[in-house]
PDB file of C-alpha atoms in Angstrom:
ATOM      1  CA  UNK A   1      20.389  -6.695  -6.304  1.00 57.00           C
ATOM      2  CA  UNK A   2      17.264  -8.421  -4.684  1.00 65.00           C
ATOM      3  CA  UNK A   3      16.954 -12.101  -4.295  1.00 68.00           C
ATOM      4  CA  UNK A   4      14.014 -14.715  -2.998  1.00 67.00           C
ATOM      5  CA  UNK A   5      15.110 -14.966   0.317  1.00 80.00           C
ATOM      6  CA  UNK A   6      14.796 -11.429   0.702  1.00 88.00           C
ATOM      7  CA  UNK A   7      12.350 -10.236   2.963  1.00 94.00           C
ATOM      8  CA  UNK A   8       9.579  -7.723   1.527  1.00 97.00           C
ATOM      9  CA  UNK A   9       7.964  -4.441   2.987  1.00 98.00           C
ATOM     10  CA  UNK A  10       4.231  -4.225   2.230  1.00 98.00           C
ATOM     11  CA  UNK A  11       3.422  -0.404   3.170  1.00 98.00           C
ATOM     12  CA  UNK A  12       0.040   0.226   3.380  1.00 98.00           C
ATOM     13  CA  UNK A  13      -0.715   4.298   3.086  1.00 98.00           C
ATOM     14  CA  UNK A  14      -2.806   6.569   5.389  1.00 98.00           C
ATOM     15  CA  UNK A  15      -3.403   8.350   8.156  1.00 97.00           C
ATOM     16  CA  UNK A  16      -3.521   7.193  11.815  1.00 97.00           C
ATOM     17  CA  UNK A  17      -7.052   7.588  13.757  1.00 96.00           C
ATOM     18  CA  UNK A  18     -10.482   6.832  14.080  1.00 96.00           C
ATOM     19  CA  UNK A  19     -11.571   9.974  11.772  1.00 96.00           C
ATOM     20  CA  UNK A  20      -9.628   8.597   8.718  1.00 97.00           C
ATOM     21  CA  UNK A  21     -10.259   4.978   9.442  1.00 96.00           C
ATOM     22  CA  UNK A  22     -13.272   5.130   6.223  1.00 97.00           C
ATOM     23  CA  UNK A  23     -11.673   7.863   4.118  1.00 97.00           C
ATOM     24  CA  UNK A  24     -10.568   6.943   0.324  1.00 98.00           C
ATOM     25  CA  UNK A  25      -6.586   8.295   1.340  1.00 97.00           C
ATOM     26  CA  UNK A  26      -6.492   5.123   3.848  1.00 98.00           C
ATOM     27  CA  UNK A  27      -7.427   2.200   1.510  1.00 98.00           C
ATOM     28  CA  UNK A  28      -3.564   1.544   1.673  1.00 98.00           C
ATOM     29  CA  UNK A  29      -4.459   0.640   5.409  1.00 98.00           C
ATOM     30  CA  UNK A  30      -7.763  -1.243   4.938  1.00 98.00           C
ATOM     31  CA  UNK A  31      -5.368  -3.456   2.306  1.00 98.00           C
ATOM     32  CA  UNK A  32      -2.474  -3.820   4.801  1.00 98.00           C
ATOM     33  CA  UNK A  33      -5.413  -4.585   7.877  1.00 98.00           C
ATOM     34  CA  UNK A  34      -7.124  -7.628   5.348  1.00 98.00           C
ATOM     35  CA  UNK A  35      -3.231  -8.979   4.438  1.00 98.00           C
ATOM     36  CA  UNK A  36      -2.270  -9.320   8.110  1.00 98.00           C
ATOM     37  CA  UNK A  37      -5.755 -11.172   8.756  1.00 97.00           C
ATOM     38  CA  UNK A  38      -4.595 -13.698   6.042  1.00 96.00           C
ATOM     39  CA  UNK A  39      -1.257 -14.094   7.422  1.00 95.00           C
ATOM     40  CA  UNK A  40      -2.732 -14.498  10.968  1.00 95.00           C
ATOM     41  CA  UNK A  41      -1.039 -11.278  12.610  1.00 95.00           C
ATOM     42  CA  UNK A  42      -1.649  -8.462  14.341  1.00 96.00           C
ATOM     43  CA  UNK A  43      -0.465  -4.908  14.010  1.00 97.00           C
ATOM     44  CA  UNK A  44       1.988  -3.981  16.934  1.00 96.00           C
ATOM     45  CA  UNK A  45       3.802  -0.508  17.764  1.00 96.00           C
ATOM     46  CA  UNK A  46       7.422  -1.049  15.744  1.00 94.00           C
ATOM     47  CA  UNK A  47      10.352  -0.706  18.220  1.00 87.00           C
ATOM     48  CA  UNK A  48      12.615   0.884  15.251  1.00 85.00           C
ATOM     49  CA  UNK A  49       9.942   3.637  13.916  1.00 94.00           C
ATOM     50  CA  UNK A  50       6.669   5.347  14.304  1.00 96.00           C
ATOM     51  CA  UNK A  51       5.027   2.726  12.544  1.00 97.00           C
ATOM     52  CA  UNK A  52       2.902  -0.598  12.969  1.00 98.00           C
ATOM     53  CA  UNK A  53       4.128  -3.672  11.944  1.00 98.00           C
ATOM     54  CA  UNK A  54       3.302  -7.304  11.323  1.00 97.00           C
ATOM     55  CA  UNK A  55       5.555 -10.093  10.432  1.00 96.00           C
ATOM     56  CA  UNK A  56       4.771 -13.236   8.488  1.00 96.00           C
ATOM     57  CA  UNK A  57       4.754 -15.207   6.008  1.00 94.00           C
ATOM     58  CA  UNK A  58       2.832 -14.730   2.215  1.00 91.00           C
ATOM     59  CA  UNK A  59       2.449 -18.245  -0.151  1.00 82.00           C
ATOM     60  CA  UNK A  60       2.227 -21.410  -0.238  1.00 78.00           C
ATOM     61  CA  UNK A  61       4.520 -23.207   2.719  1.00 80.00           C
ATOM     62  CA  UNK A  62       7.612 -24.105   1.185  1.00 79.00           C
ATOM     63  CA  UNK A  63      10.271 -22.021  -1.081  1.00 76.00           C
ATOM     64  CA  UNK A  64       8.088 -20.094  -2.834  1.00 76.00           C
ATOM     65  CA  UNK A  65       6.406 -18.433   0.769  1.00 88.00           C
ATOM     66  CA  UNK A  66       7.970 -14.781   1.160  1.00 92.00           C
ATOM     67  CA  UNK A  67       9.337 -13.621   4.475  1.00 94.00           C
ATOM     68  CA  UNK A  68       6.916 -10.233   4.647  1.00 97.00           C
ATOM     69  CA  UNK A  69       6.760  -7.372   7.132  1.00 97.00           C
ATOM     70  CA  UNK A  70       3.559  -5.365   6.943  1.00 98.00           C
ATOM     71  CA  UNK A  71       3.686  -1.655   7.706  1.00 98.00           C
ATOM     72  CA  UNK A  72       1.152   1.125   8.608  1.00 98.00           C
ATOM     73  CA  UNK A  73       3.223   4.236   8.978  1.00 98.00           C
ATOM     74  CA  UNK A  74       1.581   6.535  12.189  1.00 97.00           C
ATOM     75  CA  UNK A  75       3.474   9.511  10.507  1.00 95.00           C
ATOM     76  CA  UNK A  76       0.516  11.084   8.939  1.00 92.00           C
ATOM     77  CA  UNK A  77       0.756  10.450   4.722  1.00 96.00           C
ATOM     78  CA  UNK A  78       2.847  13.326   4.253  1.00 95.00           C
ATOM     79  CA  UNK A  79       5.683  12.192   6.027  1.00 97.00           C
ATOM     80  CA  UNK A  80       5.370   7.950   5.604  1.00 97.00           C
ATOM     81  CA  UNK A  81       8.773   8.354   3.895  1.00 97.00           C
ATOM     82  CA  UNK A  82      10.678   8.911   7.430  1.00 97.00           C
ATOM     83  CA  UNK A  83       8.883   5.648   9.367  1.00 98.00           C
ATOM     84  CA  UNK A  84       9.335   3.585   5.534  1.00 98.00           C
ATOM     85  CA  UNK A  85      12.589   4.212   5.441  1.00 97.00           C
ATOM     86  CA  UNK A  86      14.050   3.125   8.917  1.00 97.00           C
ATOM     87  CA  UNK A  87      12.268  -0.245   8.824  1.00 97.00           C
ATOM     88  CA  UNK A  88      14.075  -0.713   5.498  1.00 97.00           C
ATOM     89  CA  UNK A  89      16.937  -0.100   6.721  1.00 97.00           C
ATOM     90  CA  UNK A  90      16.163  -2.490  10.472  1.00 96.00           C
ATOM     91  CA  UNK A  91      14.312  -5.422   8.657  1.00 96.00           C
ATOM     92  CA  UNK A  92      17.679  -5.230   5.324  1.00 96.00           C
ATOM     93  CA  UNK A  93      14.974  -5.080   2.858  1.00 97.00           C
ATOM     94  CA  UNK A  94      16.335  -3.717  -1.254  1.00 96.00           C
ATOM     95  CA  UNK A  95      13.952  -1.240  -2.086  1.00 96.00           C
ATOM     96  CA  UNK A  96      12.821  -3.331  -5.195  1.00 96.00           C
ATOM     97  CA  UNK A  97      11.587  -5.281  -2.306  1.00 97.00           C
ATOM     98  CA  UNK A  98       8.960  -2.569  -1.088  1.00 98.00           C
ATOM     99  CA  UNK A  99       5.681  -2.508  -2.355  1.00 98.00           C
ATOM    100  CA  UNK A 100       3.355   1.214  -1.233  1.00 98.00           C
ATOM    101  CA  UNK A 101      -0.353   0.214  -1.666  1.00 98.00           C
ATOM    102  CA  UNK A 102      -2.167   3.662  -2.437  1.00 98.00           C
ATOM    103  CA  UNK A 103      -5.088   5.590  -3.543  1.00 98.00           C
ATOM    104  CA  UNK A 104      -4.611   6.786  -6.912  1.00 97.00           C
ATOM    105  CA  UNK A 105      -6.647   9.742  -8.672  1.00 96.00           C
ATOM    106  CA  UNK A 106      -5.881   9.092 -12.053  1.00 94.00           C
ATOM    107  CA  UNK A 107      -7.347   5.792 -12.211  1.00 96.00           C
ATOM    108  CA  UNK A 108     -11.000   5.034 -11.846  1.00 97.00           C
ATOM    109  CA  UNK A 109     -12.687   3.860  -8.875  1.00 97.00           C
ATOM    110  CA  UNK A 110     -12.707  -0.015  -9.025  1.00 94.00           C
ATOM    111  CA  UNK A 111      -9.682  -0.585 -11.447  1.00 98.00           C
ATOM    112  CA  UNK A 112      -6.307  -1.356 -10.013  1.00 98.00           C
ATOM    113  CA  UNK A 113      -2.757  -0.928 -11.426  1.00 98.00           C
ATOM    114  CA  UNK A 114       0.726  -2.214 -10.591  1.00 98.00           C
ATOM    115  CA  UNK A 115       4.431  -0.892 -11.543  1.00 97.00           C
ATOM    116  CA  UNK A 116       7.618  -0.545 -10.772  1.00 98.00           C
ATOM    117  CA  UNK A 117       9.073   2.928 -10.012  1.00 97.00           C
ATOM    118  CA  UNK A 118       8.138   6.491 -12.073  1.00 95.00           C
ATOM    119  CA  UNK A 119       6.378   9.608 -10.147  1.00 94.00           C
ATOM    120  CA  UNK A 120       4.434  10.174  -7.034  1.00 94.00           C
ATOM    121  CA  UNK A 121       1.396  12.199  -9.386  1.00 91.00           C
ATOM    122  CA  UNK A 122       0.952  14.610  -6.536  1.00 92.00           C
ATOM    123  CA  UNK A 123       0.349  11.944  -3.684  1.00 96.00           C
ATOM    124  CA  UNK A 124       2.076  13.489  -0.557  1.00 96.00           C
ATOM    125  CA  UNK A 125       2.561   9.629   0.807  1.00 97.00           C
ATOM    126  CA  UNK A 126       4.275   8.844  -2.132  1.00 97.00           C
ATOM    127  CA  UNK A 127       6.539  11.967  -2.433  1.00 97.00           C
ATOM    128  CA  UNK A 128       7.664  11.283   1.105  1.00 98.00           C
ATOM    129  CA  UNK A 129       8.540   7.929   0.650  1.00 98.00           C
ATOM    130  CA  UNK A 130      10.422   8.826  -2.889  1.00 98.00           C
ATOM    131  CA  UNK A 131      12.271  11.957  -1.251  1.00 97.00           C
ATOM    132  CA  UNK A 132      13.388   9.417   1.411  1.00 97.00           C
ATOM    133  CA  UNK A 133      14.600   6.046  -0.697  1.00 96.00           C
ATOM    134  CA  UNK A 134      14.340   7.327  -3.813  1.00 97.00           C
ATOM    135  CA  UNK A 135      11.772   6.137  -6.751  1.00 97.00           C
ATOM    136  CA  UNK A 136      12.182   2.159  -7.202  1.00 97.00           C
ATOM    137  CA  UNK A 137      10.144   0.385  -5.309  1.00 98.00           C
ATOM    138  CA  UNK A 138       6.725  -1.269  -6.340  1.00 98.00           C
ATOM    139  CA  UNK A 139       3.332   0.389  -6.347  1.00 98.00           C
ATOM    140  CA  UNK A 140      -0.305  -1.162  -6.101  1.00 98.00           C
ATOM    141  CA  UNK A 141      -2.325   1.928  -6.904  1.00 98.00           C
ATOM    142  CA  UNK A 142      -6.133   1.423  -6.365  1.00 98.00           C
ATOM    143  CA  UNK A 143      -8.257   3.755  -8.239  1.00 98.00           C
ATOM    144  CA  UNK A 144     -10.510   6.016  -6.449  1.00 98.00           C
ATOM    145  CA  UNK A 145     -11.144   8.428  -9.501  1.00 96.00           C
ATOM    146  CA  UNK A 146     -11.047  12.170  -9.772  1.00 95.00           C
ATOM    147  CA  UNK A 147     -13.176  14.634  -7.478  1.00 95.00           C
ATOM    148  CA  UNK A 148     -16.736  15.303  -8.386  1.00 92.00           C
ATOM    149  CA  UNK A 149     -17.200  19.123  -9.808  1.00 92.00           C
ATOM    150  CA  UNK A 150     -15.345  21.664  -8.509  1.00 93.00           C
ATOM    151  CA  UNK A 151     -14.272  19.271  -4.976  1.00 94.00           C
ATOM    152  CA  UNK A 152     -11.295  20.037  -4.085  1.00 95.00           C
ATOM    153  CA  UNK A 153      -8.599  16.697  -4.320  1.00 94.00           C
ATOM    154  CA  UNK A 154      -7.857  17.018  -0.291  1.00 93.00           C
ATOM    155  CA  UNK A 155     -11.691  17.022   0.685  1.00 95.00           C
ATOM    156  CA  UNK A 156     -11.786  14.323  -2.007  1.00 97.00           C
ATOM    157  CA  UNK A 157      -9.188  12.359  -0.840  1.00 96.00           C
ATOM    158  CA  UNK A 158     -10.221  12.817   3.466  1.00 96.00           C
ATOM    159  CA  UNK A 159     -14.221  11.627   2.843  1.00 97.00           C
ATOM    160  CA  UNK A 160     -15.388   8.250   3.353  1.00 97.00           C
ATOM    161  CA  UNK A 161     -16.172   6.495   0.584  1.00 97.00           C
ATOM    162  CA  UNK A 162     -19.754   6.911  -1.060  1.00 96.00           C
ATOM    163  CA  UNK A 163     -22.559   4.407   0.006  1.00 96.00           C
ATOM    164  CA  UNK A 164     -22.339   3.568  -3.666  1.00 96.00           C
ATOM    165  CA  UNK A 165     -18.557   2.780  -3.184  1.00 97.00           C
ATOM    166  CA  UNK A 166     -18.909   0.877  -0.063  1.00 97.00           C
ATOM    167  CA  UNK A 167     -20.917  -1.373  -1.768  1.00 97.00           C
ATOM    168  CA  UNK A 168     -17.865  -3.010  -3.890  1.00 97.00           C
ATOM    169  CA  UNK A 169     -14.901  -1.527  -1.727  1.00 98.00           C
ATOM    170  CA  UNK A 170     -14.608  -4.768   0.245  1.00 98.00           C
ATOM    171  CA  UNK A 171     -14.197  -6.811  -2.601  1.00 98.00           C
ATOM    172  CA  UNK A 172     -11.628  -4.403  -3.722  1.00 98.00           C
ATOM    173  CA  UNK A 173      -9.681  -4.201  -1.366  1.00 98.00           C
ATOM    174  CA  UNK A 174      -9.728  -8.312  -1.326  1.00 98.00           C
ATOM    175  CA  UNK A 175      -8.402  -8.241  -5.013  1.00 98.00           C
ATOM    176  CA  UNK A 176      -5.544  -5.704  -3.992  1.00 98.00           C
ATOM    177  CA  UNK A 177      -4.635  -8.181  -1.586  1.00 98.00           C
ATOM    178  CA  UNK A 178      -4.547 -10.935  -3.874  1.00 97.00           C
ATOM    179  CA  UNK A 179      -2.713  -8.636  -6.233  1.00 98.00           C
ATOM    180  CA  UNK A 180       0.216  -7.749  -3.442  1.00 97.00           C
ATOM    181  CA  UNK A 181       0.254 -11.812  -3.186  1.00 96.00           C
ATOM    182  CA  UNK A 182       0.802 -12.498  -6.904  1.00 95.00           C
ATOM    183  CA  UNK A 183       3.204 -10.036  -7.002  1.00 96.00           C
ATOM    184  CA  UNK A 184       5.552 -11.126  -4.570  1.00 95.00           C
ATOM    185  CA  UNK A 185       5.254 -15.098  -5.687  1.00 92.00           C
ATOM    186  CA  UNK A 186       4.930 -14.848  -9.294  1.00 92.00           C
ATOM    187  CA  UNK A 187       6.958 -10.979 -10.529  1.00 94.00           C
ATOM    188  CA  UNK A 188       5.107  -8.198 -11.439  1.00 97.00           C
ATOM    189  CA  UNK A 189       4.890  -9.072 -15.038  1.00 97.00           C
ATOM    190  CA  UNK A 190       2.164 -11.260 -14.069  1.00 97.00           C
ATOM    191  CA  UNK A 191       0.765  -9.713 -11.290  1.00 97.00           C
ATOM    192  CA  UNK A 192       0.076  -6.659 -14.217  1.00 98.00           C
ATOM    193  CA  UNK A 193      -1.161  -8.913 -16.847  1.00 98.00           C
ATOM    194  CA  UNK A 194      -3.644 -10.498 -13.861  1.00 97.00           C
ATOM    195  CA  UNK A 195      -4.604  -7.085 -11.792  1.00 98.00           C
ATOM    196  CA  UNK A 196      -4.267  -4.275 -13.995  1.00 96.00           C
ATOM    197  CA  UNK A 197      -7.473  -3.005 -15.358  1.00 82.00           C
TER     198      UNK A 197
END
């Protein structure tokens, strides 16, 4: 079982490149990119996995700051699980202790939601990661919404984000940051009663 002086592993979903830098399937990155900013950290290559990492520090100073390493897997989504898993094992983190920050269909654009464990709901990052560790570890899902007509969910998923979109995305992606920070100081009990929407 997990306890406070355990390190977390904030893994922030996508896919590696300039072409999917904008696309709604790599707001797990754009999250991860705005959390190392606030710990004061850049991403490096990760000596243990194809990954990025930054290490730091989330919280107040003092006993309630969490130990934290920040991860971009460079696997592509479908295979994050591989990358995920090896730094869990290098950096001895429980896997209550790793949070995936996502895109999620089934929740609209703009709302977020937070739990602990169930399915992957057909997101390939997801199903990696749970094939590899299994299902318990922490999810910040940030709505995105269903496709438009008949648009397929991968052409969905691999656009940018509408001009209409862009216009609240950064402030999004600012409140899934503060949500990853609540729920590492304060549970996930309040981080849900705070964030979800």
């Amino acid at each position: 079982m997990s306890d406070a002086t355990d390190p977390w592993l904030i893994v922030g979903l996508g896919n590696p490149g300039p072409d999917y830098a904008a696309n709604r399937h790599n707001v797990g990155f754009m999250v991860a990119d705005l959390l190392a900013t606030r710990i004061g950290g850049k991403f490096k290559r990760a000596q243990k996995a194809q990954a990025q990492v930054v290490e730091g520090r989330i919280g107040p100073p003092g006993p309630a700051s969490r130990r934290v390493v920040l991860v971009k897997p460079m696997s592509y989504m479908n295979l994050s699980g591989g990358p995920v898993t090896a730094l869990r094992d290098f950096y001895k983190v429980p896997t209550d202790h790793v949070v995936a920050v996502h895109d999620e269909l089934d929740v609209d654009y703009g709302s977020l939601r937070l739990k602990l464990g169930g399915g992957d709901n057909g997101h390939n990052g997801l199903k990696s990661m749970t094939k590899a560790m299994g299902p318990e570890y922490h999810r910040v899902r940030f709505g995105i919404g269903r496709p438009p007509g008949r648009m397929q969910v991968a052409d969905f998923v691999l656009k940018d984000f509408s001009s209409t979109e862009r216009k609240e995305l950064a402030f999004l992606v600012d409140r899934s940051a503060d949500a990853v920070e609540c729920l590492l100081a304060e549970g996930l009990e309040r981080a849900q009663s705070a964030y979800n929407s």
